[in-house]
């Protein structure tokens, strides 16, 4: 462990400064800090959405608007309809109403756009951001373009927060609550699923993660953060009009997240601070410089954004951290693994010799191409079956048919006696089949430990709220202990805390096996596990697979390395041109004339 | 509403729809070839219209300074790249295209009595100034990050849009302009009166669409762009430069945008920031076509135009809301018909 200052120390100093700031600063700067806090809250949602989840919204300002207008209408309207009258005049109740309303709108919009490929969501949010802005401006009950005034201040324990420095504490308490909640969430079972959304969807689904749900979760959380910001804004300003909820603010929020560092929760705060101060300054300087009035700061913002995305796509936060590290090293705290955590429950393994997987007459056509033709094979508990064949024989296609990534054109795939055709990889993994990928699919910036823990996703059950408020620690310890156990088992213990992307390709393949094992499968599908391994590593892998077989696991593997295959497996199925040409014991297959012809070419 | 009004609204809708169709085609083209969601498309509309307006008023259009500035940046970027690659001979060509051209244009514009030129020549001047900004923009903004994820390209697009709107305010001021109609003719067709400008807009759009179809179907550059759209790496291996494909695409997009601006400015007053909403309506149409199909996008554009015209009659305050909410059923339909799961990054 590297010596250095604890990150907690920085946090304590920062909190101390925040606490004392209003005592020394003038009203102008406190107002500025209030705005930074409000903006940072919205940007925080975008960090979760964009930087972590790989989704983007330009419409967050509209969610801010929903929060602000909900409380404005509820707390100023003299004649509320009877069904909602109970919520009138009480800001804290209207916060809850606003959050519920926002969540409902976000779920509706999310269910329309989240299923589509990435760029439809931002385009959709541009459109609905504009629509809602015009709606705020035209609806008479919302005060039209003049807006609504006379919004009361918030009361906390009977104290009315009328002054800027009073609201200040409430705003920053909200923001810090949001930051800590988000940080907790990201460091949990649900958080790993969320972090897999960017570039790991196929893998996560194969590990049983419902990625559509995870997308929805972060979209709703981002909307709720925006809504809370809007509620605070309305009660701070005591008046609302449509202007601050238009698309240009929606774009500015995204800029804040990107400038600050979209992958880091503190980036939201840095970005909000930099953009807000810069805007204030530019609005002062530019009109004097250009001799005209107008919001010319957008020129600078636009150019700044392009430059940041060209030169430093990670934003300012990583640069700040690296800079501080050069002056005073910051300690990196590794995740502690509790070796005494109660092991996770295991599934009942089928008895050795039971049929686990049975594919019957599987045919898969891609247009005129028949990639698999009447393929049948079966794997029993406690045996290793190899699927071999020349390049292009259809082995990987067959793999996809049985693992649920693809659906056969005709034929039957039974796993533990159940038909799994068309069920999808998530459902299949729940039944106890786990796999690795021919082209390694892992999350390169996450640690080896965290990558393997994704494999154990289905063995935990704690949800978003439990994760966000740290009620998941017992289960989390068990999951991490299980992941650590699998990492040790495959021989990667010394790399436990390294970034997965820093491993050699062969080690990454081994990591995938550990991840598959973490799901406690009864059948393991391995796609070319020995590719890229050195001799010793291959021996170790062979030993591991033999041990697993001894424990009653079934293994189906696709492999090109014949030395590795023939010394290890119990039976071999040989494919060529999408069809099975031979099946049997390794030594039988090696003598089979059809197999020799397929590999070496016929003698005419 | 009687039949007469319906006819007038229908005519309005088709006129605007024809322009949205052009923009939608450009957006689909840019996305297919470069994966850029080209938000600044609308700014080319505004720049085209307002540059024409300034030429018509006899003022030197400020966009020519932007052309010069962009030319300097491109010359520096390309010049340094050429020097680093040891190809100092290319410097002359780089200077000629990026510095000599804007300077020559500037000199010419200063010498000419702009206001007295025929309208067709004024349009030509506007095109000569604004269209080269397209490929220059690709070079400066997009080429350095051409391989970035779609999401990053989209954020860059929004940033470029913002900068262009701000520059538009600086160049043209907050005042709106309307340019003279191409023709004051009116035709009686049965019960309805068709204005000459409508005929101009619809005919120009059709001509442009046919020209584009011929370009993509018959010319080697058109085929190169199609190849890039289908398979970027494959096209590159066949010797099609992605940078050239990008610049050519942006040239076409800028041409279409500028022409759309020239066509629409006699119909509606254009302000420095009007382009965005016009461009977005093109987007709604492009999304109807799934950012992939040209004919569906064009049909969608006519639908957007008609919807806009009729909703401005029935509920003018909610006109924009209705047009942009159209995107929702489209997205529902799209999400019900597509099942693929894809990896971004």
GROMACS .gro file of N, CA and C in nm, chain B residues 76-158:
model
  249
  680UNK      N    1  -0.279   2.633  -4.052
  680UNK     CA    2  -0.181   2.602  -3.947
  680UNK      C    3  -0.181   2.453  -3.917
  681UNK      N    4  -0.303   2.396  -3.897
  681UNK     CA    5  -0.312   2.254  -3.863
  681UNK      C    6  -0.254   2.167  -3.974
  682UNK      N    7  -0.302   2.190  -4.098
  682UNK     CA    8  -0.256   2.108  -4.210
  682UNK      C    9  -0.109   2.135  -4.240
  683UNK      N   10  -0.069   2.263  -4.230
  683UNK     CA   11   0.070   2.299  -4.259
  683UNK      C   12   0.165   2.229  -4.164
  684UNK      N   13   0.129   2.230  -4.034
  684UNK     CA   14   0.217   2.165  -3.937
  684UNK      C   15   0.222   2.015  -3.962
  685UNK      N   16   0.105   1.956  -3.993
  685UNK     CA   17   0.102   1.812  -4.021
  685UNK      C   18   0.188   1.780  -4.143
  686UNK      N   19   0.182   1.866  -4.245
  686UNK     CA   20   0.261   1.843  -4.367
  686UNK      C   21   0.410   1.854  -4.337
  687UNK      N   22   0.447   1.956  -4.258
  687UNK     CA   23   0.589   1.973  -4.224
  687UNK      C   24   0.640   1.854  -4.144
  688UNK      N   25   0.556   1.810  -4.049
  688UNK     CA   26   0.597   1.698  -3.965
  688UNK      C   27   0.616   1.572  -4.051
  689UNK      N   28   0.533   1.560  -4.154
  689UNK     CA   29   0.545   1.443  -4.242
  689UNK      C   30   0.653   1.465  -4.348
  690UNK      N   31   0.717   1.581  -4.346
  690UNK     CA   32   0.823   1.608  -4.443
  690UNK      C   33   0.774   1.634  -4.583
  691UNK      N   34   0.644   1.677  -4.593
  691UNK     CA   35   0.590   1.703  -4.727
  691UNK      C   36   0.575   1.853  -4.747
  692UNK      N   37   0.689   1.923  -4.748
  692UNK     CA   38   0.680   2.069  -4.753
  692UNK      C   39   0.622   2.117  -4.886
  693UNK      N   40   0.622   2.031  -4.986
  693UNK     CA   41   0.566   2.073  -5.116
  693UNK      C   42   0.416   2.098  -5.106
  694UNK      N   43   0.352   2.026  -5.014
  694UNK     CA   44   0.206   2.042  -5.002
  694UNK      C   45   0.167   2.177  -4.945
  695UNK      N   46   0.265   2.244  -4.884
  695UNK     CA   47   0.233   2.371  -4.818
  695UNK      C   48   0.166   2.470  -4.913
  696UNK      N   49   0.215   2.474  -5.037
  696UNK     CA   50   0.163   2.573  -5.132
  696UNK      C   51   0.014   2.548  -5.157
  697UNK      N   52  -0.021   2.422  -5.179
  697UNK     CA   53  -0.162   2.389  -5.202
  697UNK      C   54  -0.246   2.424  -5.080
  698UNK      N   55  -0.192   2.392  -4.963
  698UNK     CA   56  -0.266   2.421  -4.838
  698UNK      C   57  -0.290   2.571  -4.825
  699UNK      N   58  -0.185   2.649  -4.848
  699UNK     CA   59  -0.198   2.795  -4.839
  699UNK      C   60  -0.299   2.846  -4.941
  700UNK      N   61  -0.292   2.792  -5.062
  700UNK     CA   62  -0.378   2.842  -5.169
  700UNK      C   63  -0.525   2.820  -5.133
  701UNK      N   64  -0.556   2.699  -5.086
  701UNK     CA   65  -0.696   2.668  -5.059
  701UNK      C   66  -0.745   2.744  -4.936
  702UNK      N   67  -0.664   2.746  -4.831
  702UNK     CA   68  -0.716   2.795  -4.703
  702UNK      C   69  -0.688   2.943  -4.676
  703UNK      N   70  -0.588   3.000  -4.741
  703UNK     CA   71  -0.558   3.142  -4.717
  703UNK      C   72  -0.585   3.227  -4.840
  704UNK      N   73  -0.533   3.182  -4.955
  704UNK     CA   74  -0.548   3.265  -5.075
  704UNK      C   75  -0.694   3.280  -5.113
  705UNK      N   76  -0.770   3.169  -5.105
  705UNK     CA   77  -0.910   3.176  -5.145
  705UNK      C   78  -0.991   3.277  -5.061
  706UNK      N   79  -0.986   3.266  -4.927
  706UNK     CA   80  -1.063   3.365  -4.850
  706UNK      C   81  -1.015   3.509  -4.874
  707UNK      N   82  -0.884   3.528  -4.889
  707UNK     CA   83  -0.833   3.663  -4.911
  707UNK      C   84  -0.879   3.717  -5.046
  708UNK      N   85  -0.874   3.631  -5.148
  708UNK     CA   86  -0.919   3.674  -5.281
  708UNK      C   87  -1.066   3.710  -5.278
  709UNK      N   88  -1.144   3.625  -5.207
  709UNK     CA   89  -1.288   3.651  -5.197
  709UNK      C   90  -1.314   3.783  -5.125
  710UNK      N   91  -1.237   3.805  -5.019
  710UNK     CA   92  -1.251   3.929  -4.942
  710UNK      C   93  -1.224   4.049  -5.031
  711UNK      N   94  -1.114   4.041  -5.109
  711UNK     CA   95  -1.078   4.152  -5.197
  711UNK      C   96  -1.188   4.177  -5.300
  712UNK      N   97  -1.237   4.068  -5.357
  712UNK     CA   98  -1.340   4.078  -5.460
  712UNK      C   99  -1.466   4.143  -5.404
  713UNK      N  100  -1.505   4.098  -5.284
  713UNK     CA  101  -1.628   4.150  -5.223
  713UNK      C  102  -1.615   4.297  -5.192
  714UNK      N  103  -1.494   4.337  -5.148
  714UNK     CA  104  -1.475   4.479  -5.116
  714UNK      C  105  -1.483   4.563  -5.242
  715UNK      N  106  -1.440   4.504  -5.354
  715UNK     CA  107  -1.436   4.581  -5.479
  715UNK      C  108  -1.574   4.589  -5.545
  716UNK      N  109  -1.660   4.489  -5.518
  716UNK     CA  110  -1.786   4.484  -5.592
  716UNK      C  111  -1.896   4.565  -5.526
  717UNK      N  112  -1.982   4.625  -5.607
  717UNK     CA  113  -2.102   4.689  -5.550
  717UNK      C  114  -2.205   4.581  -5.519
  718UNK      N  115  -2.199   4.524  -5.397
  718UNK     CA  116  -2.276   4.405  -5.364
  718UNK      C  117  -2.426   4.423  -5.384
  719UNK      N  118  -2.477   4.539  -5.341
  719UNK     CA  119  -2.622   4.559  -5.342
  719UNK      C  120  -2.677   4.562  -5.484
  720UNK      N  121  -2.591   4.598  -5.581
  720UNK     CA  122  -2.643   4.614  -5.716
  720UNK      C  123  -2.635   4.485  -5.798
  721UNK      N  124  -2.576   4.380  -5.739
  721UNK     CA  125  -2.568   4.254  -5.813
  721UNK      C  126  -2.707   4.194  -5.832
  722UNK      N  127  -2.720   4.114  -5.938
  722UNK     CA  128  -2.845   4.041  -5.957
  722UNK      C  129  -2.862   3.941  -5.842
  723UNK      N  130  -2.988   3.908  -5.810
  723UNK     CA  131  -3.014   3.820  -5.697
  723UNK      C  132  -2.938   3.688  -5.711
  724UNK      N  133  -2.934   3.635  -5.834
  724UNK     CA  134  -2.866   3.506  -5.854
  724UNK      C  135  -2.718   3.518  -5.817
  725UNK      N  136  -2.657   3.631  -5.851
  725UNK     CA  137  -2.516   3.650  -5.818
  725UNK      C  138  -2.497   3.667  -5.667
  726UNK      N  139  -2.593   3.736  -5.605
  726UNK     CA  140  -2.585   3.752  -5.459
  726UNK      C  141  -2.591   3.615  -5.391
  727UNK      N  142  -2.680   3.528  -5.442
  727UNK     CA  143  -2.689   3.393  -5.387
  727UNK      C  144  -2.556   3.322  -5.405
  728UNK      N  145  -2.496   3.339  -5.521
  728UNK     CA  146  -2.367   3.275  -5.548
  728UNK      C  147  -2.262   3.323  -5.448
  729UNK      N  148  -2.262   3.454  -5.421
  729UNK     CA  149  -2.167   3.509  -5.324
  729UNK      C  150  -2.187   3.443  -5.187
  730UNK      N  151  -2.314   3.433  -5.146
  730UNK     CA  152  -2.344   3.372  -5.016
  730UNK      C  153  -2.290   3.229  -5.012
  731UNK      N  154  -2.311   3.156  -5.123
  731UNK     CA  155  -2.263   3.018  -5.128
  731UNK      C  156  -2.110   3.014  -5.120
  732UNK      N  157  -2.044   3.104  -5.194
  732UNK     CA  158  -1.897   3.104  -5.196
  732UNK      C  159  -1.839   3.132  -5.058
  733UNK      N  160  -1.912   3.209  -4.978
  733UNK     CA  161  -1.861   3.240  -4.844
  733UNK      C  162  -1.891   3.127  -4.745
  734UNK      N  163  -2.017   3.082  -4.744
  734UNK     CA  164  -2.060   2.995  -4.634
  734UNK      C  165  -2.025   2.848  -4.657
  735UNK      N  166  -2.037   2.801  -4.781
  735UNK     CA  167  -2.019   2.657  -4.804
  735UNK      C  168  -1.879   2.607  -4.765
  736UNK      N  169  -1.770   2.680  -4.797
  736UNK     CA  170  -1.638   2.627  -4.759
  736UNK      C  171  -1.621   2.613  -4.608
  737UNK      N  172  -1.707   2.680  -4.531
  737UNK     CA  173  -1.698   2.664  -4.385
  737UNK      C  174  -1.726   2.520  -4.344
  738UNK      N  175  -1.805   2.449  -4.425
  738UNK     CA  176  -1.840   2.310  -4.393
  738UNK      C  177  -1.717   2.221  -4.383
  739UNK      N  178  -1.642   2.204  -4.493
  739UNK     CA  179  -1.522   2.120  -4.485
  739UNK      C  180  -1.419   2.172  -4.385
  740UNK      N  181  -1.408   2.303  -4.372
  740UNK     CA  182  -1.312   2.357  -4.274
  740UNK      C  183  -1.353   2.316  -4.133
  741UNK      N  184  -1.485   2.322  -4.109
  741UNK     CA  185  -1.535   2.282  -3.978
  741UNK      C  186  -1.502   2.134  -3.952
  742UNK      N  187  -1.518   2.052  -4.055
  742UNK     CA  188  -1.485   1.910  -4.035
  742UNK      C  189  -1.339   1.896  -3.997
  743UNK      N  190  -1.254   1.969  -4.068
  743UNK     CA  191  -1.110   1.958  -4.043
  743UNK      C  192  -1.075   2.000  -3.899
  744UNK      N  193  -1.135   2.110  -3.855
  744UNK     CA  194  -1.095   2.165  -3.725
  744UNK      C  195  -1.161   2.088  -3.611
  745UNK      N  196  -1.291   2.065  -3.624
  745UNK     CA  197  -1.368   2.016  -3.509
  745UNK      C  198  -1.372   1.863  -3.503
  746UNK      N  199  -1.398   1.799  -3.619
  746UNK     CA  200  -1.428   1.656  -3.614
  746UNK      C  201  -1.312   1.565  -3.651
  747UNK      N  202  -1.230   1.608  -3.747
  747UNK     CA  203  -1.126   1.517  -3.795
  747UNK      C  204  -1.033   1.468  -3.684
  748UNK      N  205  -0.992   1.556  -3.588
  748UNK     CA  206  -0.901   1.506  -3.484
  748UNK      C  207  -0.962   1.397  -3.397
  749UNK      N  208  -1.095   1.388  -3.392
  749UNK     CA  209  -1.157   1.286  -3.306
  749UNK      C  210  -1.252   1.199  -3.388
  750UNK      N  211  -1.214   1.174  -3.513
  750UNK     CA  212  -1.306   1.103  -3.603
  750UNK      C  213  -1.341   0.964  -3.552
  751UNK      N  214  -1.254   0.903  -3.472
  751UNK     CA  215  -1.279   0.766  -3.425
  751UNK      C  216  -1.350   0.762  -3.289
  752UNK      N  217  -1.384   0.876  -3.235
  752UNK     CA  218  -1.445   0.881  -3.102
  752UNK      C  219  -1.586   0.820  -3.105
  753UNK      N  220  -1.639   0.780  -2.988
  753UNK     CA  221  -1.775   0.727  -2.984
  753UNK      C  222  -1.878   0.830  -3.033
  754UNK      N  223  -1.991   0.780  -3.082
  754UNK     CA  224  -2.097   0.867  -3.133
  754UNK      C  225  -2.134   0.974  -3.030
  755UNK      N  226  -2.135   0.933  -2.904
  755UNK     CA  227  -2.177   1.024  -2.798
  755UNK      C  228  -2.084   1.144  -2.788
  756UNK      N  229  -1.954   1.120  -2.797
  756UNK     CA  230  -1.857   1.230  -2.789
  756UNK      C  231  -1.873   1.321  -2.910
  757UNK      N  232  -1.892   1.260  -3.028
  757UNK     CA  233  -1.912   1.341  -3.148
  757UNK      C  234  -2.037   1.427  -3.135
  758UNK      N  235  -2.139   1.371  -3.070
  758UNK     CA  236  -2.263   1.446  -3.052
  758UNK      C  237  -2.241   1.566  -2.960
  759UNK      N  238  -2.168   1.545  -2.852
  759UNK     CA  239  -2.143   1.655  -2.758
  759UNK      C  240  -2.060   1.763  -2.828
  760UNK      N  241  -1.962   1.720  -2.908
  760UNK     CA  242  -1.883   1.817  -2.984
  760UNK      C  243  -1.972   1.895  -3.079
  761UNK      N  244  -2.068   1.824  -3.141
  761UNK     CA  245  -2.161   1.892  -3.232
  761UNK      C  246  -2.239   2.001  -3.160
  762UNK      N  247  -2.286   1.967  -3.040
  762UNK     CA  248  -2.363   2.066  -2.966
  762UNK      C  249  -2.274   2.185  -2.931
   0.00000   0.00000   0.00000
